[in-house]
CSV table of C-alpha atoms in Angstrom, one decimal:
chain,number,residue,atom,x,y,z
Y,1,MET,CA,-15.8,-27.4,-41.8
Y,2,THR,CA,-15.0,-24.1,-40.0
Y,3,ASP,CA,-12.5,-21.9,-41.8
Y,4,ALA,CA,-9.8,-19.8,-40.1
Y,5,VAL,CA,-9.9,-16.4,-41.8
Y,6,ILE,CA,-7.5,-13.4,-41.6
Y,7,ARG,CA,-9.9,-10.6,-41.1
Y,8,GLY,CA,-7.6,-7.6,-40.4
Y,9,ILE,CA,-4.0,-6.5,-40.0
Y,10,ALA,CA,-3.0,-3.4,-38.0
Y,11,ILE,CA,0.6,-2.1,-38.4
Y,12,HIS,CA,2.4,0.1,-35.9
Y,13,LEU,CA,5.8,1.6,-36.6
Y,14,PRO,CA,7.9,3.6,-34.1
Y,15,GLU,CA,8.0,7.3,-34.7
Y,16,ASP,CA,11.8,7.5,-34.8
Y,17,VAL,CA,13.2,7.0,-38.3
Y,18,LEU,CA,16.8,6.1,-39.2
Y,19,THR,CA,17.5,7.1,-42.8
Y,20,ASN,CA,20.3,6.2,-45.1
Y,21,GLU,CA,21.3,9.8,-45.0
Y,22,ASP,CA,21.6,9.6,-41.2
Y,23,LEU,CA,23.9,6.6,-41.5
Y,24,ASP,CA,25.9,8.3,-44.2
Y,25,ALA,CA,26.5,11.3,-41.9
Y,26,GLN,CA,27.6,9.0,-39.1
Y,27,PHE,CA,29.7,6.6,-41.2
Y,28,PRO,CA,30.6,8.2,-44.6
Y,29,GLU,CA,32.8,5.2,-45.4
Y,30,TRP,CA,29.8,2.9,-45.5
Y,31,GLU,CA,28.6,4.4,-48.9
Y,32,MET,CA,25.0,3.9,-48.2
Y,33,ASP,CA,23.9,4.6,-51.8
Y,34,LYS,CA,25.7,1.4,-52.8
Y,35,ILE,CA,24.2,-0.6,-49.9
Y,36,ALA,CA,20.7,0.7,-50.7
Y,37,ALA,CA,21.0,-0.3,-54.3
Y,38,LYS,CA,21.7,-3.9,-53.1
Y,39,ASN,CA,19.3,-4.3,-50.2
Y,40,GLY,CA,16.5,-2.0,-51.4
Y,41,ILE,CA,16.1,-0.2,-48.1
Y,42,GLN,CA,16.0,3.6,-47.7
Y,43,GLN,CA,15.0,3.9,-44.1
Y,44,ARG,CA,14.0,2.0,-41.1
Y,45,HIS,CA,11.9,2.8,-37.9
Y,46,ILE,CA,13.7,2.5,-34.6
Y,47,VAL,CA,12.1,2.0,-31.1
Y,48,ALA,CA,12.7,4.9,-28.7
Y,49,GLU,CA,14.9,4.5,-25.6
Y,50,ASP,CA,11.9,4.5,-23.3
Y,51,GLN,CA,9.8,2.1,-25.5
Y,52,THR,CA,9.8,-1.7,-25.6
Y,53,GLY,CA,8.3,-4.2,-28.1
Y,54,LEU,CA,5.4,-4.6,-25.8
Y,55,ASP,CA,4.6,-0.9,-26.1
Y,56,LEU,CA,4.6,-1.3,-29.9
Y,57,ALA,CA,2.4,-4.3,-29.7
Y,58,GLU,CA,-0.2,-2.5,-27.5
Y,59,ALA,CA,-0.3,0.4,-30.0
Y,60,ALA,CA,-0.9,-2.1,-32.9
Y,61,CYS,CA,-3.7,-3.8,-31.0
Y,62,ARG,CA,-5.4,-0.5,-30.1
Y,63,LYS,CA,-5.2,0.5,-33.7
Y,64,MET,CA,-6.9,-2.7,-34.7
Y,65,PHE,CA,-9.7,-2.2,-32.1
Y,66,ALA,CA,-10.2,1.5,-33.1
Y,67,GLU,CA,-10.3,1.0,-36.9
Y,68,GLY,CA,-12.3,-2.3,-36.9
Y,69,ILE,CA,-12.3,-4.5,-40.0
Y,70,THR,CA,-12.2,-2.3,-43.1
Y,71,ALA,CA,-12.2,-2.8,-46.9
Y,72,PRO,CA,-9.5,-1.3,-49.1
Y,73,ASN,CA,-11.8,1.6,-49.8
Y,74,GLY,CA,-12.1,2.3,-46.1
Y,75,ALA,CA,-15.6,0.9,-45.8
Y,76,ALA,CA,-16.4,-0.6,-42.4
Y,77,GLN,CA,-16.8,-4.4,-42.5
Y,78,GLY,CA,-17.2,-5.0,-38.8
Y,79,ASP,CA,-16.3,-3.9,-35.3
Y,80,ILE,CA,-13.8,-5.6,-33.1
Y,81,ASP,CA,-14.7,-5.9,-29.4
Y,82,PRO,CA,-11.8,-6.8,-27.1
Y,83,ALA,CA,-14.3,-8.7,-25.0
Y,84,ASP,CA,-14.7,-11.2,-27.9
Y,85,ILE,CA,-11.0,-12.2,-28.1
Y,86,ASP,CA,-10.6,-15.8,-27.1
Y,87,ALA,CA,-6.9,-16.2,-27.6
Y,88,LEU,CA,-3.9,-13.9,-27.7
Y,89,ILE,CA,-0.8,-15.4,-29.4
Y,90,TYR,CA,2.3,-13.3,-29.1
Y,91,CYS,CA,5.4,-13.9,-31.2
Y,92,THR,CA,8.5,-12.1,-30.0
Y,93,GLN,CA,12.2,-12.6,-29.5
Y,94,ALA,CA,12.4,-9.6,-27.2
Y,95,ALA,CA,10.1,-10.2,-24.3
Y,96,ASP,CA,10.1,-7.4,-21.7
Y,97,TYR,CA,10.8,-9.9,-18.9
Y,98,LEU,CA,12.1,-13.4,-18.6
Y,99,MET,CA,8.8,-13.9,-16.8
Y,100,PRO,CA,5.9,-13.3,-17.1
Y,101,THR,CA,5.2,-13.5,-20.8
Y,102,ASN,CA,4.4,-10.4,-22.8
Y,103,ALA,CA,1.1,-11.9,-23.7
Y,104,CYS,CA,-0.1,-11.9,-20.1
Y,105,ILE,CA,0.9,-8.3,-19.6
Y,106,LEU,CA,-0.8,-7.3,-22.9
Y,107,GLN,CA,-4.0,-9.1,-22.0
Y,108,HIS,CA,-4.3,-6.8,-18.9
Y,109,ARG,CA,-3.3,-3.6,-20.8
Y,110,LEU,CA,-5.9,-4.3,-23.5
Y,111,GLY,CA,-8.6,-5.2,-21.0
Y,112,LEU,CA,-9.2,-8.6,-22.6
Y,113,PRO,CA,-11.4,-11.1,-20.7
Y,114,THR,CA,-9.7,-13.2,-18.1
Y,115,THR,CA,-11.0,-16.2,-20.0
Y,116,THR,CA,-8.6,-15.3,-22.8
Y,117,MET,CA,-5.8,-17.8,-23.4
Y,118,ALA,CA,-2.6,-15.9,-23.8
Y,119,PHE,CA,1.0,-17.0,-24.4
Y,120,ASP,CA,4.3,-16.1,-26.1
Y,121,PHE,CA,6.3,-18.1,-28.6
Y,122,ASN,CA,9.8,-17.3,-29.7
Y,123,LEU,CA,10.4,-17.3,-33.5
Y,124,GLY,CA,11.8,-14.8,-35.9
Y,125,CYS,CA,11.2,-14.5,-39.6
Y,126,SER,CA,9.0,-17.6,-39.8
Y,127,GLY,CA,7.0,-16.5,-36.7
Y,128,TRP,CA,3.9,-15.0,-38.4
Y,129,VAL,CA,3.4,-18.1,-40.6
Y,130,TYR,CA,3.7,-20.4,-37.5
Y,131,GLY,CA,1.2,-18.1,-35.7
Y,132,LEU,CA,-1.4,-18.5,-38.5
Y,133,SER,CA,-1.1,-22.2,-38.1
Y,134,ILE,CA,-1.5,-22.1,-34.3
Y,135,ALA,CA,-4.5,-19.9,-34.7
Y,136,LYS,CA,-6.0,-22.2,-37.3
Y,137,GLY,CA,-5.6,-25.1,-35.0
Y,138,PHE,CA,-7.4,-23.5,-32.1
Y,139,ILE,CA,-10.2,-22.4,-34.5
Y,140,SER,CA,-10.6,-25.7,-36.4
Y,141,THR,CA,-10.9,-27.6,-33.1
Y,142,GLY,CA,-13.5,-25.3,-31.6
Y,143,GLN,CA,-11.2,-23.9,-28.9
Y,144,ALA,CA,-11.4,-20.3,-30.1
Y,145,LYS,CA,-13.5,-18.2,-32.5
Y,146,ARG,CA,-11.4,-15.0,-32.5
Y,147,VAL,CA,-7.6,-15.1,-32.2
Y,148,LEU,CA,-5.4,-12.0,-32.0
Y,149,LEU,CA,-1.9,-12.8,-33.3
Y,150,VAL,CA,0.7,-10.2,-32.3
Y,151,THR,CA,4.2,-10.0,-33.8
Y,152,THR,CA,6.9,-7.6,-32.4
Y,153,ASP,CA,10.6,-7.3,-33.1
Y,154,VAL,CA,13.0,-4.6,-31.9
Y,155,TYR,CA,16.3,-5.9,-33.2
Y,156,SER,CA,17.8,-2.3,-33.0
Y,157,ARG,CA,18.3,-3.0,-29.3
Y,158,TRP,CA,20.9,-5.7,-30.1
Y,159,ILE,CA,22.7,-4.2,-33.1
Y,160,ARG,CA,26.1,-2.7,-32.6
Y,161,GLU,CA,26.2,0.9,-33.9
Y,162,ASP,CA,29.2,0.1,-36.1
Y,163,ASP,CA,27.8,-3.1,-37.6
Y,164,ARG,CA,27.2,-2.0,-41.2
Y,165,SER,CA,25.8,-5.2,-42.6
Y,166,ILE,CA,22.9,-5.6,-40.1
Y,167,ARG,CA,22.3,-2.0,-39.0
Y,168,SER,CA,21.5,-1.1,-42.6
Y,169,LEU,CA,19.0,-4.0,-42.8
Y,170,PHE,CA,16.7,-4.2,-39.7
Y,171,GLY,CA,13.9,-2.0,-38.5
Y,172,ASP,CA,11.5,-2.3,-35.6
Y,173,ALA,CA,7.8,-2.9,-35.9
Y,174,ALA,CA,4.7,-4.5,-34.5
Y,175,CYS,CA,1.6,-6.0,-36.1
Y,176,ALA,CA,-1.7,-7.3,-34.9
Y,177,THR,CA,-3.5,-9.8,-37.0
Y,178,LEU,CA,-7.1,-10.8,-36.3
Y,179,ILE,CA,-8.0,-14.4,-37.3
Y,180,GLU,CA,-11.7,-15.5,-37.0
Y,181,ALA,CA,-13.8,-18.6,-37.4
Y,182,GLY,CA,-15.8,-18.3,-40.6
Y,183,ASP,CA,-17.4,-20.1,-43.5
Y,184,SER,CA,-16.6,-20.2,-47.2
Y,185,ALA,CA,-18.3,-16.8,-47.7
Y,186,THR,CA,-16.5,-14.9,-45.0
Y,187,THR,CA,-14.5,-12.0,-46.3
Y,188,GLY,CA,-10.7,-12.2,-45.8
Y,189,GLY,CA,-7.8,-14.6,-46.1
Y,190,HIS,CA,-8.8,-18.2,-45.7
Y,191,ILE,CA,-5.8,-20.1,-44.2
Y,192,ARG,CA,-5.2,-23.4,-46.0
Y,193,GLU,CA,-2.3,-25.8,-46.2
Y,194,CYS,CA,0.9,-25.2,-44.2
Y,195,VAL,CA,4.4,-26.6,-44.4
Y,196,TYR,CA,7.3,-26.1,-42.0
Y,197,GLY,CA,10.9,-27.0,-41.4
Y,198,THR,CA,13.7,-26.5,-38.9
Y,199,ASP,CA,17.5,-27.0,-39.0
Y,200,GLY,CA,19.1,-26.2,-35.7
Y,201,SER,CA,22.6,-27.0,-37.1
Y,202,GLY,CA,22.5,-23.4,-38.4
Y,203,ALA,CA,21.4,-21.8,-35.2
Y,204,ALA,CA,24.8,-20.0,-34.8
Y,205,ASN,CA,24.3,-18.2,-38.1
Y,206,ILE,CA,21.8,-15.7,-36.5
Y,207,VAL,CA,22.2,-15.3,-32.8
Y,208,VAL,CA,22.1,-12.7,-30.0
Y,209,THR,CA,24.8,-13.3,-27.4
Y,210,GLY,CA,24.9,-11.9,-23.9
Y,211,ALA,CA,21.3,-12.6,-23.1
Y,212,GLY,CA,19.4,-15.6,-22.0
Y,213,MET,CA,20.7,-18.2,-19.5
Y,214,SER,CA,23.8,-19.2,-21.3
Y,215,GLY,CA,26.9,-17.1,-21.1
Y,216,ALA,CA,28.6,-19.1,-23.8
Y,217,PRO,CA,28.5,-18.2,-27.5
Y,218,LEU,CA,27.1,-20.8,-29.9
Y,219,ASP,CA,30.5,-20.7,-31.8
Y,220,GLU,CA,33.6,-18.5,-32.1
Y,221,ARG,CA,32.1,-16.2,-34.7
Y,222,SER,CA,29.7,-14.6,-32.2
Y,223,ALA,CA,32.2,-14.5,-29.3
Y,224,ASN,CA,33.6,-11.3,-27.8
Y,225,ARG,CA,31.2,-8.9,-29.6
Y,226,GLY,CA,30.7,-6.5,-26.7
Y,227,ASP,CA,28.9,-6.1,-23.4
Y,228,GLY,CA,25.2,-6.9,-23.1
Y,229,PRO,CA,23.0,-8.5,-25.7
Y,230,THR,CA,24.6,-8.3,-29.1
Y,231,MET,CA,23.4,-9.6,-32.5
Y,232,PHE,CA,25.6,-11.6,-34.9
Y,233,MET,CA,24.5,-12.7,-38.4
Y,234,ASP,CA,26.6,-14.6,-40.9
Y,235,GLY,CA,25.1,-13.1,-44.1
Y,236,PRO,CA,26.7,-15.4,-46.6
Y,237,GLU,CA,25.6,-18.5,-44.7
Y,238,VAL,CA,22.1,-17.2,-44.3
Y,239,PHE,CA,22.0,-16.5,-48.1
Y,240,ARG,CA,23.1,-20.0,-48.9
Y,241,PHE,CA,20.5,-21.5,-46.5
Y,242,THR,CA,17.8,-19.5,-48.1
Y,243,LEU,CA,18.6,-20.4,-51.7
Y,244,ALA,CA,18.8,-24.1,-50.6
Y,245,VAL,CA,15.7,-24.4,-48.5
Y,246,VAL,CA,13.1,-22.1,-49.9
Y,247,PRO,CA,12.8,-23.8,-53.3
Y,248,LYS,CA,12.3,-27.1,-51.5
Y,249,LEU,CA,9.7,-25.5,-49.2
Y,250,MET,CA,7.8,-24.1,-52.3
Y,251,GLN,CA,7.8,-27.6,-53.9
Y,252,GLN,CA,6.4,-29.1,-50.8
Y,253,LEU,CA,3.7,-26.4,-50.6
Y,254,TYR,CA,2.7,-26.9,-54.3
Y,255,GLU,CA,2.4,-30.7,-53.7
Y,256,LYS,CA,0.4,-30.4,-50.5
Y,257,SER,CA,-2.0,-27.7,-51.8
Y,258,GLY,CA,-2.3,-28.8,-55.5
Y,259,GLU,CA,-1.3,-25.2,-56.4
Y,260,SER,CA,1.5,-24.1,-58.8
Y,261,VAL,CA,3.3,-21.0,-60.0
Y,262,ASP,CA,0.5,-20.5,-62.5
Y,263,SER,CA,-2.4,-20.9,-60.1
Y,264,ILE,CA,-1.0,-18.6,-57.3
Y,265,ASP,CA,-1.8,-15.0,-57.9
Y,266,GLN,CA,0.6,-13.3,-55.4
Y,267,PHE,CA,3.8,-14.5,-53.6
Y,268,ILE,CA,4.8,-12.7,-50.4
Y,269,LEU,CA,8.1,-14.0,-49.0
Y,270,HIS,CA,9.8,-12.8,-45.9
Y,271,GLN,CA,11.1,-9.3,-46.8
Y,272,ALA,CA,14.8,-10.0,-45.9
Y,273,ASN,CA,16.4,-7.7,-48.5
Y,274,LYS,CA,16.0,-7.0,-52.2
Y,275,PHE,CA,19.2,-8.8,-53.3
Y,276,MET,CA,18.1,-12.1,-51.7
Y,277,LEU,CA,14.5,-11.8,-52.8
Y,278,GLU,CA,15.4,-11.1,-56.4
Y,279,HIS,CA,17.7,-14.2,-56.4
Y,280,LEU,CA,14.8,-16.3,-55.0
Y,281,ARG,CA,12.3,-14.9,-57.5
Y,282,ARG,CA,14.5,-15.9,-60.4
Y,283,LYS,CA,15.3,-19.3,-58.9
Y,284,LEU,CA,11.6,-20.0,-58.3
Y,285,LYS,CA,10.7,-18.7,-61.7
Y,286,LEU,CA,8.1,-16.3,-60.3
Y,287,PRO,CA,6.8,-13.5,-62.5
Y,288,LYS,CA,7.6,-10.0,-61.3
Y,289,GLU,CA,3.9,-9.0,-61.4
Y,290,LYS,CA,3.2,-11.8,-58.9
Y,291,PHE,CA,6.0,-11.0,-56.5
Y,292,ILE,CA,5.5,-8.4,-53.8
Y,293,LEU,CA,8.4,-6.2,-52.5
Y,294,GLU,CA,7.6,-4.0,-49.5
Y,295,LEU,CA,10.6,-3.0,-47.5
Y,296,ALA,CA,12.1,0.2,-48.8
Y,297,ASP,CA,10.6,2.4,-46.0
Y,298,VAL,CA,10.6,-0.1,-43.2
Y,299,GLY,CA,13.6,-2.5,-43.7
Y,300,ASN,CA,13.6,-6.1,-42.6
Y,301,THR,CA,11.2,-6.2,-39.7
Y,302,VAL,CA,11.6,-9.9,-39.0
Y,303,SER,CA,8.3,-11.5,-38.0
Y,304,ASN,CA,6.4,-8.4,-39.2
Y,305,THR,CA,7.6,-8.4,-42.8
Y,306,ILE,CA,4.8,-10.6,-44.2
Y,307,PRO,CA,1.9,-9.0,-42.4
Y,308,ILE,CA,3.2,-5.5,-43.3
Y,309,ALA,CA,3.5,-6.5,-47.0
Y,310,LEU,CA,0.1,-8.3,-47.0
Y,311,GLY,CA,-1.7,-5.5,-45.2
Y,312,ARG,CA,-0.3,-2.8,-47.5
Y,313,ALA,CA,-0.9,-4.9,-50.7
Y,314,TYR,CA,-4.6,-5.5,-49.6
Y,315,ARG,CA,-5.1,-1.8,-48.9
Y,316,ASP,CA,-3.7,-0.7,-52.3
Y,317,GLY,CA,-5.5,-3.4,-54.3
Y,318,ARG,CA,-2.6,-5.7,-55.2
Y,319,VAL,CA,-4.3,-8.4,-53.2
Y,320,GLN,CA,-8.0,-8.8,-54.1
Y,321,SER,CA,-10.9,-11.1,-53.6
Y,322,GLY,CA,-10.6,-14.3,-55.6
Y,323,GLN,CA,-6.8,-14.5,-55.4
Y,324,THR,CA,-4.7,-17.3,-54.0
Y,325,LEU,CA,-1.6,-16.3,-52.1
Y,326,ALA,CA,1.6,-18.1,-51.1
Y,327,LEU,CA,3.1,-16.6,-47.9
Y,328,VAL,CA,6.6,-17.8,-46.9
Y,329,GLY,CA,8.8,-17.0,-43.9
Y,330,PHE,CA,12.4,-18.2,-43.3
Y,331,GLY,CA,15.3,-17.2,-41.1
Y,332,VAL,CA,16.6,-17.3,-37.5
Y,333,GLY,CA,16.5,-20.8,-36.0
Y,334,LEU,CA,17.1,-21.9,-38.6
Y,335,SER,CA,13.3,-22.1,-39.2
Y,336,TRP,CA,11.0,-21.8,-42.2
Y,337,GLY,CA,7.3,-22.1,-43.0
Y,338,GLY,CA,4.9,-21.5,-45.8
Y,339,VAL,CA,1.1,-21.3,-46.1
Y,340,ILE,CA,-1.5,-21.0,-48.9
Y,341,VAL,CA,-4.2,-18.4,-48.3
Y,342,ASP,CA,-7.4,-17.9,-50.4
Y,343,TRP,CA,-8.5,-14.3,-50.4
Y,344,ARG,CA,-12.3,-13.9,-50.6
């Protein structure tokens, strides 16, 4: 059977950086040292006024094409020819236009063949995991051999300047992930079992109002938050959702894959914030040495948190050939998903 294999991850961060010192200077009453001790974030990258998520996505893809597939030591393992891309899957909640999709515009900017299938899908923190599953489906059914999965989030465009709880959390980013058809000997991350879940009854807990086709808020908590698109998040409700859902998700993933805490070498969960992740680690009884934290210099980058953490962990040797990984995303929707990956 043909395997779907993660062959490379390219990360692009905007040049502008918003540090905790910057926020302290603007809002001394926020006491950013106390916030950072809890959320584990020291800075976040912010998209420039004249940039969009599509610009970040293009930069990530061009980095992927320029660098090719490389080993952690920098050794070249293969070139990436844009002409060989069969599918472009674009996950974003901040499309440049209501229509056409960002994927169609990006196909043209990158010079991908007109035979390339290209489409957007709208998910947040679970988006990258869902994207892997979509790519695996195309590859396993013979509809594609090389899939480019793009994730882009620019939450800074929707966050009120004086909203301490979420402005201190979120950063902007884009990632390009190359997924190829391969066999058991192909180098990279072999995508295995996936599990998913959705609970739309919690949709109002993370929402952007003032955008889309409805002028009505989902409930009174997100009403009257200002002109234009404005983000609202009920942090305590999201925390409760996470602690309730993720342990069940992990149990389903163990049962479906036959894996366990002992057999999995690394766990990479959506990098929401340090406080939440440490609570999850303890509840799931995961050893610290198997639990990757990678958000101090980027913040919560939504659909990009897992590929950023995985890409960095692979490059610095924390993820190695022969390891089995559990990758788990959860958040806005409410939506969640998990996948087992064998790294070879």
